[in-house]
Tab-separated table of C-alpha atoms in Angstrom:
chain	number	residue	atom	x	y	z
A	1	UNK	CA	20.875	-1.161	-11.500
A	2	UNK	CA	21.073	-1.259	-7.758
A	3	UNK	CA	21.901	-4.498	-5.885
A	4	UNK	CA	19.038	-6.039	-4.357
A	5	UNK	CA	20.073	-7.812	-0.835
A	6	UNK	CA	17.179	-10.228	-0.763
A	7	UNK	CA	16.161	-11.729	-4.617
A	8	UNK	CA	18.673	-13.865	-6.502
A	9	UNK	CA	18.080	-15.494	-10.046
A	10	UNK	CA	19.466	-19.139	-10.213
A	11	UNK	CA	18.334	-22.046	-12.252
A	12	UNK	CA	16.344	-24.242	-10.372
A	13	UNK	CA	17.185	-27.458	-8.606
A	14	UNK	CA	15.137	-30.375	-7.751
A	15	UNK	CA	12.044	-28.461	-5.266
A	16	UNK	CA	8.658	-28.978	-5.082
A	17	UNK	CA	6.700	-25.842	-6.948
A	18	UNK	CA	2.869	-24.899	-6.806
A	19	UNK	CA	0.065	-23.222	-8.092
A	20	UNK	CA	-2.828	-21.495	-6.667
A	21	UNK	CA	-5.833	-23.099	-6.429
A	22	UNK	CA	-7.343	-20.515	-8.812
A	23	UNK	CA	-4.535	-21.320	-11.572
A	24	UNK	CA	-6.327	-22.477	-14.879
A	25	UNK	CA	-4.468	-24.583	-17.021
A	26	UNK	CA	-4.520	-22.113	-19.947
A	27	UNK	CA	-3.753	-19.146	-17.694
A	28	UNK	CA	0.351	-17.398	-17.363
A	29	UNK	CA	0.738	-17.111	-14.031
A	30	UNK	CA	3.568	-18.376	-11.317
A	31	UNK	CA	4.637	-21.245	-9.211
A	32	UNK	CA	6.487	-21.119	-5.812
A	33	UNK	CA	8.235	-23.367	-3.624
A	34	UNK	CA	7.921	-22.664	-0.216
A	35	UNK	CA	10.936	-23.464	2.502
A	36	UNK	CA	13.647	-21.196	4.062
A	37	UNK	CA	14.202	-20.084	1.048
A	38	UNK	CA	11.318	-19.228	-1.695
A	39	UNK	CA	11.135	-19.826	-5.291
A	40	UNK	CA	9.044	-17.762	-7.778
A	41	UNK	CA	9.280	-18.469	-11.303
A	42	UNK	CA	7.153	-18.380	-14.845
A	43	UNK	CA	5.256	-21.237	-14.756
A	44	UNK	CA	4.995	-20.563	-18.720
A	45	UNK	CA	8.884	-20.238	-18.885
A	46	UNK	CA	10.467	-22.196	-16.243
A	47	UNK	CA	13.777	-22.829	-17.803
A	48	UNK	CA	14.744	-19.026	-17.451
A	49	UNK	CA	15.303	-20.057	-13.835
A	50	UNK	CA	13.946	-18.401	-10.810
A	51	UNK	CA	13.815	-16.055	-8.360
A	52	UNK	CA	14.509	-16.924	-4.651
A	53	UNK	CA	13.844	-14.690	-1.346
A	54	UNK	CA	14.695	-15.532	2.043
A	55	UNK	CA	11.136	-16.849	4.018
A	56	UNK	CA	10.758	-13.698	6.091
A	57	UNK	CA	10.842	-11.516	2.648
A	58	UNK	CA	8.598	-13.737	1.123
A	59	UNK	CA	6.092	-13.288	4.154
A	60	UNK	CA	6.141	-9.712	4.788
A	61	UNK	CA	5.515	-9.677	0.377
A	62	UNK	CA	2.394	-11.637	0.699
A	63	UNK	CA	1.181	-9.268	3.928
A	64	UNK	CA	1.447	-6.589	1.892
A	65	UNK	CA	-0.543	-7.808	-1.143
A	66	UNK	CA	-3.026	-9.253	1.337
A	67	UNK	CA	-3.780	-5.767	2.818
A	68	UNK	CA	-3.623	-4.532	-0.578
A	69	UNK	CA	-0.697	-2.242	0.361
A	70	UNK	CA	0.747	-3.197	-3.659
């Protein structure tokens, strides 16, 4: 599999993770923590750890799905 320069998997350490608004309580979705660094994991399965992108990653991501470019 080819390295990826920008996502690491680590377990997570003490951060503050959300939900969107939308999230029902029922519903498998994910949680983020936002910083210089940000989290994504399973809210569902949070002890398989997370995945963590630099800020400007994370941004330009969340443009893209905004302009529904993914």
């Amino acid at each position: 599999m080819p390295e990826n320069r920008f996502a690491s998997q680590t377990r997570t350490t003490v951060r503050r993770w959300h939900t969107s608004s939308y999230t029902h309580e029922e519903a498998a979705c994910v949680e983020v923590s936002e910083g210089p660094v940000t989290g994504v994991r399973d809210s569902k399965n949070r002890d398989l750890g997370a995945l963590f992108f630099p800020a400007g990653e994370w941004a330009a991501f969340v443009r893209a799905v905004r302009r529904g470019g993914l």
